[in-house]
Amino acid sequence: MKIKQNSQILVTGGLGYIGSHTVAELIATGYQVVIFDNLTNSHLGVLENLETISGQRPQLVIGDVTSSSEIDQVFQDYEIDAVIHFAGLKSVSESLAQPLKYFENNVTGTINLLKAMAANNVYRHIFSSSATVYGAHNEVPFKEEMSRGATNPYGRSKLMVEDILKDLSNDPNWEIIALRYFNPVGAHPSSLLGEEPKGIPNNLMPYLVQTASGRLKELQVFGNDYDTKDGTGVRDYIHVVDLAKAHVAVLSYMIKKPVNFEVFNVGTGHGISVLEMIDCFEKTNNIKVPFKIVERRPGDVGEAFADVAKIKDLVGWNATHSLEDMCKDAWNWEQKNK
Ligand code: WQD
């Protein structure tokens, strides 16, 4: 089935951090977008800002994937050609405290969505997976064919959904791509979209920028005794706009040739340590970031970064933003929105 001109793409969680940046890129590429979002981790101001950036207001349906009636209704009201599924919970620490909430939202919610899609003959699905499925046993750089493992309910929920999608793809009607995100950071160059973690941020970049702006007192660096270049944790940070563009790239890849089931890493292929990130941020933005080395954070791995050959070779996508771009855009966002 060819996606029609001006085809409608359903983006669940489309008012969230990665979702909103992807909506902006989809509209810029000529797609019509329907956003399905329960507003638990976003707000209606994001829709206004998307309209400012895109020159058109995406359709918004406020609803929750844990309600099969609410997600079914979307397919009655709109002609959907493909779905990009971001809606889900993503805090590792929260998942340890509330595993059932994570399995209900991330697994049952996805099952509800997939059932609604099949009932309405919509079979193109792009799933927001995570590098966390590589677990703690693999050597870097992580490759898609490596064995997976989960060390927390959040990671297990992503791993379980990947397995559900793989089993579903035994039905040749399904066209499914799972994208394993590494560490998204940064913000839209307009500073109209960005990361808005609720409460004290868990992730490095939002904590770092809030320390630089004085909202937080001091950045804690979780351990400098890892077997890495400078002892601090190494990750594959990718600009959120690059990540958004990767979704548009795989969507057009699916349209060009039917994909039954594929998994792609989405990262830069480079590992950056915490100290390197602090140094880059300070130099790029000419500001000091007070930090202190403390104990390791339980559950952290020392090193995680992607082998990105597969998405580059098959889809023709690669990240183009530099670490400096990530630090500049993250800082601009913090200054305009703190
Ligand atoms: C990055 C590095 C920390 C905070 C998590 C999830 C993953 C994905 C992205 C959803 C590590 C260090 C951090 C701080 C620090 N989320 N750090 N001080 O843990 O790689 O991945 O977020 O998909 O699933 O696991 O990201 O930003 O929390 O940590 O030193 O205050 O920064 O130890 O080395 P992580 P992170």
GROMACS .gro file of C-alpha atoms and ligand atoms in nm:
model
  374
    1MET     CA    1   0.000   0.000   0.000
    2LYS     CA    2   0.155   0.330  -0.105
    3ILE     CA    3   0.131   0.613   0.144
    4LYS     CA    4  -0.089   0.871  -0.028
    5GLN     CA    5   0.032   1.228  -0.087
    6ASN     CA    6  -0.034   1.434   0.228
    7SER     CA    7  -0.065   1.105   0.410
    8GLN     CA    8  -0.156   1.119   0.778
    9ILE     CA    9   0.099   0.999   1.028
   10LEU     CA   10  -0.022   0.921   1.379
   11VAL     CA   11   0.244   1.023   1.634
   12THR     CA   12   0.169   0.892   1.983
   13GLY     CA   13   0.348   1.099   2.248
   14GLY     CA   14   0.386   1.369   1.983
   15LEU     CA   15   0.395   1.652   2.236
   16GLY     CA   16   0.690   1.498   2.421
   17TYR     CA   17   1.060   1.580   2.382
   18ILE     CA   18   1.153   1.350   2.091
   19GLY     CA   19   0.795   1.330   1.961
   20SER     CA   20   0.756   1.707   1.916
   21HIS     CA   21   1.086   1.741   1.731
   22THR     CA   22   0.980   1.452   1.505
   23VAL     CA   23   0.640   1.616   1.437
   24ALA     CA   24   0.822   1.933   1.328
   25GLU     CA   25   1.040   1.734   1.085
   26LEU     CA   26   0.743   1.533   0.949
   27ILE     CA   27   0.546   1.851   0.871
   28ALA     CA   28   0.852   2.011   0.715
   29THR     CA   29   0.875   1.704   0.487
   30GLY     CA   30   0.512   1.739   0.377
   31TYR     CA   31   0.332   1.486   0.595
   32GLN     CA   32   0.007   1.557   0.777
   33VAL     CA   33   0.033   1.469   1.146
   34VAL     CA   34  -0.219   1.356   1.406
   35ILE     CA   35  -0.080   1.371   1.761
   36PHE     CA   36  -0.214   1.140   2.030
   37ASP     CA   37  -0.092   1.245   2.374
   38ASN     CA   38  -0.214   1.219   2.736
   39LEU     CA   39  -0.025   1.533   2.844
   40THR     CA   40   0.132   1.358   3.146
   41ASN     CA   41   0.481   1.455   3.031
   42SER     CA   42   0.400   1.755   2.808
   43HIS     CA   43   0.162   2.053   2.778
   44LEU     CA   44  -0.048   2.237   2.518
   45GLY     CA   45   0.216   2.511   2.481
   46VAL     CA   46   0.415   2.258   2.277
   47LEU     CA   47   0.132   2.250   2.020
   48GLU     CA   48   0.140   2.630   1.992
   49ASN     CA   49   0.516   2.620   1.940
   50LEU     CA   50   0.483   2.347   1.677
   51GLU     CA   51   0.238   2.572   1.491
   52THR     CA   52   0.484   2.862   1.512
   53ILE     CA   53   0.769   2.646   1.378
   54SER     CA   54   0.568   2.460   1.111
   55GLY     CA   55   0.318   2.723   0.999
   56GLN     CA   56   0.038   2.476   1.057
   57ARG     CA   57  -0.129   2.331   1.364
   58PRO     CA   58  -0.113   1.951   1.385
   59GLN     CA   59  -0.433   1.772   1.486
   60LEU     CA   60  -0.425   1.679   1.854
   61VAL     CA   61  -0.623   1.399   2.018
   62ILE     CA   62  -0.581   1.398   2.395
   63GLY     CA   63  -0.589   1.035   2.501
   64ASP     CA   64  -0.403   0.749   2.659
   65VAL     CA   65  -0.273   0.429   2.497
   66THR     CA   66  -0.375   0.239   2.811
   67SER     CA   67  -0.736   0.304   2.702
   68SER     CA   68  -0.812   0.082   2.402
   69SER     CA   69  -1.136   0.275   2.335
   70GLU     CA   70  -0.948   0.607   2.317
   71ILE     CA   71  -0.682   0.476   2.080
   72ASP     CA   72  -0.946   0.287   1.869
   73GLN     CA   73  -1.140   0.611   1.824
   74VAL     CA   74  -0.843   0.780   1.655
   75PHE     CA   75  -0.859   0.527   1.372
   76GLN     CA   76  -1.233   0.591   1.332
   77ASP     CA   77  -1.181   0.967   1.312
   78TYR     CA   78  -0.870   0.983   1.096
   79GLU     CA   79  -0.732   0.815   0.785
   80ILE     CA   80  -0.396   0.696   0.925
   81ASP     CA   81  -0.125   0.559   0.695
   82ALA     CA   82   0.154   0.494   0.947
   83VAL     CA   83   0.219   0.522   1.319
   84ILE     CA   84   0.527   0.648   1.504
   85HIS     CA   85   0.490   0.532   1.863
   86PHE     CA   86   0.666   0.743   2.128
   87ALA     CA   87   0.400   0.733   2.403
   88GLY     CA   88   0.547   0.555   2.703
   89LEU     CA   89   0.726   0.601   3.032
   90LYS     CA   90   1.105   0.626   3.030
   91SER     CA   91   1.256   0.668   3.375
   92VAL     CA   92   1.478   0.378   3.479
   93SER     CA   93   1.460   0.470   3.849
   94GLU     CA   94   1.082   0.516   3.843
   95SER     CA   95   1.041   0.179   3.668
   96LEU     CA   96   1.224   0.009   3.954
   97ALA     CA   97   0.979   0.164   4.201
   98GLN     CA   98   0.665   0.108   3.990
   99PRO     CA   99   0.719  -0.190   3.753
  100LEU     CA  100   0.348  -0.256   3.688
  101LYS     CA  101   0.292   0.107   3.583
  102TYR     CA  102   0.574   0.062   3.331
  103PHE     CA  103   0.449  -0.269   3.194
  104GLU     CA  104   0.094  -0.134   3.169
  105ASN     CA  105   0.197   0.184   2.985
  106ASN     CA  106   0.479   0.052   2.771
  107VAL     CA  107   0.365  -0.305   2.694
  108THR     CA  108  -0.015  -0.312   2.732
  109GLY     CA  109  -0.036   0.037   2.581
  110THR     CA  110   0.157  -0.078   2.276
  111ILE     CA  111  -0.061  -0.390   2.244
  112ASN     CA  112  -0.373  -0.169   2.250
  113LEU     CA  113  -0.223   0.045   1.974
  114LEU     CA  114  -0.122  -0.255   1.761
  115LYS     CA  115  -0.470  -0.410   1.795
  116ALA     CA  116  -0.633  -0.082   1.690
  117MET     CA  117  -0.396  -0.061   1.391
  118ALA     CA  118  -0.469  -0.418   1.275
  119ALA     CA  119  -0.846  -0.366   1.320
  120ASN     CA  120  -0.821  -0.071   1.082
  121ASN     CA  121  -0.574  -0.222   0.834
  122VAL     CA  122  -0.293   0.013   0.937
  123TYR     CA  123   0.028  -0.193   0.936
  124ARG     CA  124   0.319   0.054   0.927
  125HIS     CA  125   0.468   0.096   1.274
  126ILE     CA  126   0.787   0.271   1.388
  127PHE     CA  127   0.867   0.188   1.750
  128SER     CA  128   1.067   0.397   1.996
  129SER     CA  129   1.306   0.142   2.145
  130SER     CA  130   1.623   0.213   2.341
  131ALA     CA  131   1.991   0.123   2.365
  132THR     CA  132   1.910   0.005   2.713
  133VAL     CA  133   1.805  -0.329   2.558
  134TYR     CA  134   2.178  -0.406   2.504
  135GLY     CA  135   2.204  -0.463   2.879
  136ALA     CA  136   2.539  -0.464   3.058
  137HIS     CA  137   2.707  -0.767   2.894
  138ASN     CA  138   2.790  -0.640   2.545
  139GLU     CA  139   3.115  -0.489   2.418
  140VAL     CA  140   3.096  -0.146   2.252
  141PRO     CA  141   3.013  -0.045   1.984
  142PHE     CA  142   2.671  -0.206   2.012
  143LYS     CA  143   2.545  -0.379   1.695
  144GLU     CA  144   2.181  -0.463   1.620
  145GLU     CA  145   2.246  -0.839   1.603
  146MET     CA  146   2.397  -0.853   1.953
  147SER     CA  147   2.214  -1.038   2.229
  148ARG     CA  148   1.989  -0.824   2.448
  149GLY     CA  149   1.934  -0.805   2.821
  150ALA     CA  150   1.745  -0.585   3.062
  151THR     CA  151   1.856  -0.467   3.404
  152ASN     CA  152   1.535  -0.281   3.497
  153PRO     CA  153   1.161  -0.288   3.421
  154TYR     CA  154   1.189   0.006   3.180
  155GLY     CA  155   1.450  -0.176   2.971
  156ARG     CA  156   1.255  -0.502   2.997
  157SER     CA  157   0.940  -0.329   2.871
  158LYS     CA  158   1.130  -0.213   2.560
  159LEU     CA  159   1.279  -0.559   2.508
  160MET     CA  160   0.936  -0.723   2.546
  161VAL     CA  161   0.777  -0.490   2.290
  162GLU     CA  162   1.059  -0.563   2.043
  163ASP     CA  163   0.980  -0.935   2.083
  164ILE     CA  164   0.604  -0.874   2.039
  165LEU     CA  165   0.675  -0.678   1.719
  166LYS     CA  166   0.907  -0.950   1.590
  167ASP     CA  167   0.637  -1.216   1.647
  168LEU     CA  168   0.373  -0.992   1.488
  169SER     CA  169   0.589  -0.958   1.177
  170ASN     CA  170   0.529  -1.327   1.099
  171ASP     CA  171   0.215  -1.182   0.941
  172PRO     CA  172   0.355  -1.034   0.617
  173ASN     CA  173   0.106  -0.748   0.629
  174TRP     CA  174   0.307  -0.581   0.904
  175GLU     CA  175   0.583  -0.331   0.822
  176ILE     CA  176   0.772  -0.263   1.145
  177ILE     CA  177   1.089  -0.075   1.233
  178ALA     CA  178   1.226  -0.054   1.589
  179LEU     CA  179   1.468   0.232   1.652
  180ARG     CA  180   1.714   0.192   1.940
  181TYR     CA  181   1.785   0.547   2.059
  182PHE     CA  182   2.111   0.620   2.234
  183ASN     CA  183   2.124   0.945   2.436
  184PRO     CA  184   1.912   1.225   2.289
  185VAL     CA  185   2.019   1.577   2.397
  186GLY     CA  186   1.984   1.936   2.277
  187ALA     CA  187   1.682   2.130   2.155
  188HIS     CA  188   1.527   2.280   1.845
  189PRO     CA  189   1.740   2.569   1.702
  190SER     CA  190   1.438   2.799   1.748
  191SER     CA  191   1.444   2.724   2.125
  192LEU     CA  192   1.068   2.668   2.093
  193LEU     CA  193   1.102   2.292   2.157
  194GLY     CA  194   1.324   2.122   2.414
  195GLU     CA  195   1.354   1.887   2.707
  196GLU     CA  196   1.132   1.970   3.006
  197PRO     CA  197   1.191   1.701   3.268
  198LYS     CA  198   0.951   1.718   3.561
  199GLY     CA  199   1.130   1.781   3.895
  200ILE     CA  200   1.502   1.711   3.939
  201PRO     CA  201   1.639   1.574   3.610
  202ASN     CA  202   1.777   1.219   3.604
  203ASN     CA  203   1.968   1.265   3.280
  204LEU     CA  204   2.306   1.432   3.242
  205MET     CA  205   2.235   1.717   3.000
  206PRO     CA  206   1.923   1.864   3.165
  207TYR     CA  207   2.096   1.843   3.505
  208LEU     CA  208   2.407   2.005   3.358
  209VAL     CA  209   2.223   2.299   3.197
  210GLN     CA  210   2.016   2.363   3.509
  211THR     CA  211   2.339   2.372   3.711
  212ALA     CA  212   2.492   2.616   3.460
  213SER     CA  213   2.187   2.843   3.489
  214GLY     CA  214   2.195   2.828   3.869
  215ARG     CA  215   1.867   2.641   3.909
  216LEU     CA  216   2.073   2.356   4.059
  217LYS     CA  217   2.378   2.401   4.279
  218GLU     CA  218   2.630   2.144   4.158
  219LEU     CA  219   2.645   1.859   3.906
  220GLN     CA  220   2.730   1.523   4.059
  221VAL     CA  221   2.949   1.313   3.832
  222PHE     CA  222   2.851   0.953   3.903
  223GLY     CA  223   3.189   0.783   3.932
  224ASN     CA  224   3.530   0.828   3.773
  225ASP     CA  225   3.657   0.474   3.822
  226TYR     CA  226   3.507   0.315   3.511
  227ASP     CA  227   3.735   0.147   3.259
  228THR     CA  228   3.694   0.439   3.016
  229LYS     CA  229   3.913   0.713   2.865
  230ASP     CA  230   3.897   0.933   3.177
  231GLY     CA  231   3.717   0.704   3.420
  232THR     CA  232   3.377   0.871   3.381
  233GLY     CA  233   3.076   0.718   3.201
  234VAL     CA  234   3.085   0.718   2.819
  235ARG     CA  235   2.766   0.753   2.612
  236ASP     CA  236   2.659   0.816   2.252
  237TYR     CA  237   2.490   1.157   2.268
  238ILE     CA  238   2.280   1.244   1.964
  239HIS     CA  239   2.118   1.579   1.885
  240VAL     CA  240   1.739   1.545   1.917
  241VAL     CA  241   1.694   1.704   1.571
  242ASP     CA  242   1.916   1.432   1.420
  243LEU     CA  243   1.706   1.172   1.601
  244ALA     CA  244   1.387   1.332   1.468
  245LYS     CA  245   1.524   1.329   1.113
  246ALA     CA  246   1.608   0.959   1.152
  247HIS     CA  247   1.234   0.889   1.197
  248VAL     CA  248   1.148   1.072   0.876
  249ALA     CA  249   1.429   0.887   0.697
  250VAL     CA  250   1.308   0.541   0.804
  251LEU     CA  251   0.948   0.633   0.717
  252SER     CA  252   1.046   0.714   0.360
  253TYR     CA  253   1.261   0.398   0.358
  254MET     CA  254   0.946   0.199   0.447
  255ILE     CA  255   0.747   0.372   0.174
  256LYS     CA  256   1.009   0.300  -0.090
  257LYS     CA  257   1.033  -0.070  -0.015
  258PRO     CA  258   0.818  -0.281   0.217
  259VAL     CA  259   0.997  -0.369   0.540
  260ASN     CA  260   0.859  -0.661   0.738
  261PHE     CA  261   1.071  -0.613   1.052
  262GLU     CA  262   1.399  -0.421   1.102
  263VAL     CA  263   1.590  -0.288   1.402
  264PHE     CA  264   1.822   0.012   1.372
  265ASN     CA  265   2.056   0.184   1.618
  266VAL     CA  266   2.017   0.561   1.615
  267GLY     CA  267   2.327   0.735   1.748
  268THR     CA  268   2.640   0.909   1.626
  269GLY     CA  269   2.874   0.610   1.668
  270HIS     CA  270   3.098   0.816   1.901
  271GLY     CA  271   3.139   0.776   2.277
  272ILE     CA  272   3.167   1.093   2.487
  273SER     CA  273   3.256   1.090   2.858
  274VAL     CA  274   3.086   1.298   3.125
  275LEU     CA  275   3.400   1.510   3.170
  276GLU     CA  276   3.425   1.563   2.793
  277MET     CA  277   3.060   1.677   2.786
  278ILE     CA  278   3.120   1.923   3.073
  279ASP     CA  279   3.433   2.055   2.901
  280CYS     CA  280   3.255   2.096   2.566
  281PHE     CA  281   2.959   2.270   2.731
  282GLU     CA  282   3.184   2.514   2.921
  283LYS     CA  283   3.393   2.600   2.614
  284THR     CA  284   3.095   2.626   2.375
  285ASN     CA  285   2.890   2.848   2.606
  286ASN     CA  286   3.175   3.021   2.789
  287ILE     CA  287   3.035   2.929   3.129
  288LYS     CA  288   3.158   2.726   3.428
  289VAL     CA  289   2.967   2.423   3.548
  290PRO     CA  290   3.035   2.342   3.915
  291PHE     CA  291   3.065   1.964   3.958
  292LYS     CA  292   3.184   1.704   4.204
  293ILE     CA  293   3.289   1.342   4.151
  294VAL     CA  294   3.072   1.112   4.363
  295GLU     CA  295   2.996   0.739   4.380
  296ARG     CA  296   2.876   0.547   4.076
  297ARG     CA  297   2.498   0.543   4.016
  298PRO     CA  298   2.365   0.187   4.068
  299GLY     CA  299   2.271   0.020   3.739
  300ASP     CA  300   2.491   0.239   3.519
  301VAL     CA  301   2.716   0.077   3.261
  302GLY     CA  302   3.061   0.230   3.201
  303GLU     CA  303   3.046   0.257   2.825
  304ALA     CA  304   2.764   0.255   2.571
  305PHE     CA  305   2.780   0.376   2.213
  306ALA     CA  306   2.638   0.263   1.880
  307ASP     CA  307   2.763   0.096   1.567
  308VAL     CA  308   2.561   0.300   1.315
  309ALA     CA  309   2.665   0.123   0.993
  310LYS     CA  310   2.328  -0.048   0.939
  311ILE     CA  311   2.107   0.263   0.930
  312LYS     CA  312   2.367   0.446   0.723
  313ASP     CA  313   2.403   0.165   0.466
  314LEU     CA  314   2.034   0.070   0.435
  315VAL     CA  315   1.852   0.397   0.503
  316GLY     CA  316   2.121   0.649   0.407
  317TRP     CA  317   2.080   0.843   0.734
  318ASN     CA  318   2.359   0.966   0.961
  319ALA     CA  319   2.379   1.223   1.239
  320THR     CA  320   2.517   1.562   1.132
  321HIS     CA  321   2.504   1.778   1.447
  322SER     CA  322   2.823   1.819   1.651
  323LEU     CA  323   2.864   1.797   2.027
  324GLU     CA  324   2.905   2.177   2.022
  325ASP     CA  325   2.565   2.209   1.849
  326MET     CA  326   2.411   1.991   2.122
  327CYS     CA  327   2.567   2.204   2.398
  328LYS     CA  328   2.472   2.533   2.229
  329ASP     CA  329   2.109   2.437   2.159
  330ALA     CA  330   2.062   2.286   2.507
  331TRP     CA  331   2.197   2.604   2.667
  332ASN     CA  332   1.986   2.837   2.448
  333TRP     CA  333   1.676   2.636   2.540
  334GLU     CA  334   1.757   2.656   2.913
  335GLN     CA  335   1.818   3.031   2.897
  336LYS     CA  336   1.491   3.097   2.715
  337ASN     CA  337   1.271   2.856   2.910
  338LYS     CA  338   1.402   2.823   3.265
  339WQD     C1  339   2.451   0.960   3.106
  339WQD     C2  340   2.587   0.957   3.176
  339WQD     C3  341   2.571   0.884   3.403
  339WQD     C4  342   2.337   1.228   3.542
  339WQD     C5  343   1.920   0.685   3.037
  339WQD     C6  344   1.831   0.566   3.024
  339WQD     C7  345   1.817   0.532   2.879
  339WQD     C8  346   1.769   0.653   2.804
  339WQD     C9  347   1.860   0.772   2.825
  339WQD    C10  348   1.534   0.638   2.774
  339WQD    C11  349   2.604   0.834   3.263
  339WQD    C12  350   2.618   1.029   3.397
  339WQD    C13  351   2.407   1.137   3.464
  339WQD    C14  352   2.405   1.301   3.643
  339WQD    C15  353   2.610   1.191   3.582
  339WQD     N1  354   1.639   0.685   2.844
  339WQD     N2  355   2.541   1.120   3.484
  339WQD     N3  356   2.539   1.280   3.659
  339WQD     O1  357   2.179   0.652   3.197
  339WQD     O2  358   2.292   0.665   2.968
  339WQD     O3  359   2.045   0.652   2.983
  339WQD     O4  360   1.868   0.794   2.966
  339WQD     O5  361   1.540   0.570   2.673
  339WQD     O6  362   1.724   0.427   2.868
  339WQD     O7  363   1.894   0.458   3.088
  339WQD     O8  364   2.159   0.860   3.052
  339WQD     O9  365   2.186   1.099   3.100
  339WQD    O10  366   2.113   0.943   3.288
  339WQD    O11  367   2.349   0.937   3.205
  339WQD    O12  368   2.733   1.174   3.598
  339WQD    O13  369   2.346   1.384   3.719
  339WQD    O14  370   2.594   1.069   3.263
  339WQD    O15  371   2.644   0.813   3.504
  339WQD    O16  372   2.741   0.796   3.257
  339WQD     P1  373   2.178   0.700   3.057
  339WQD     P2  374   2.196   0.966   3.166
   0.00000   0.00000   0.00000
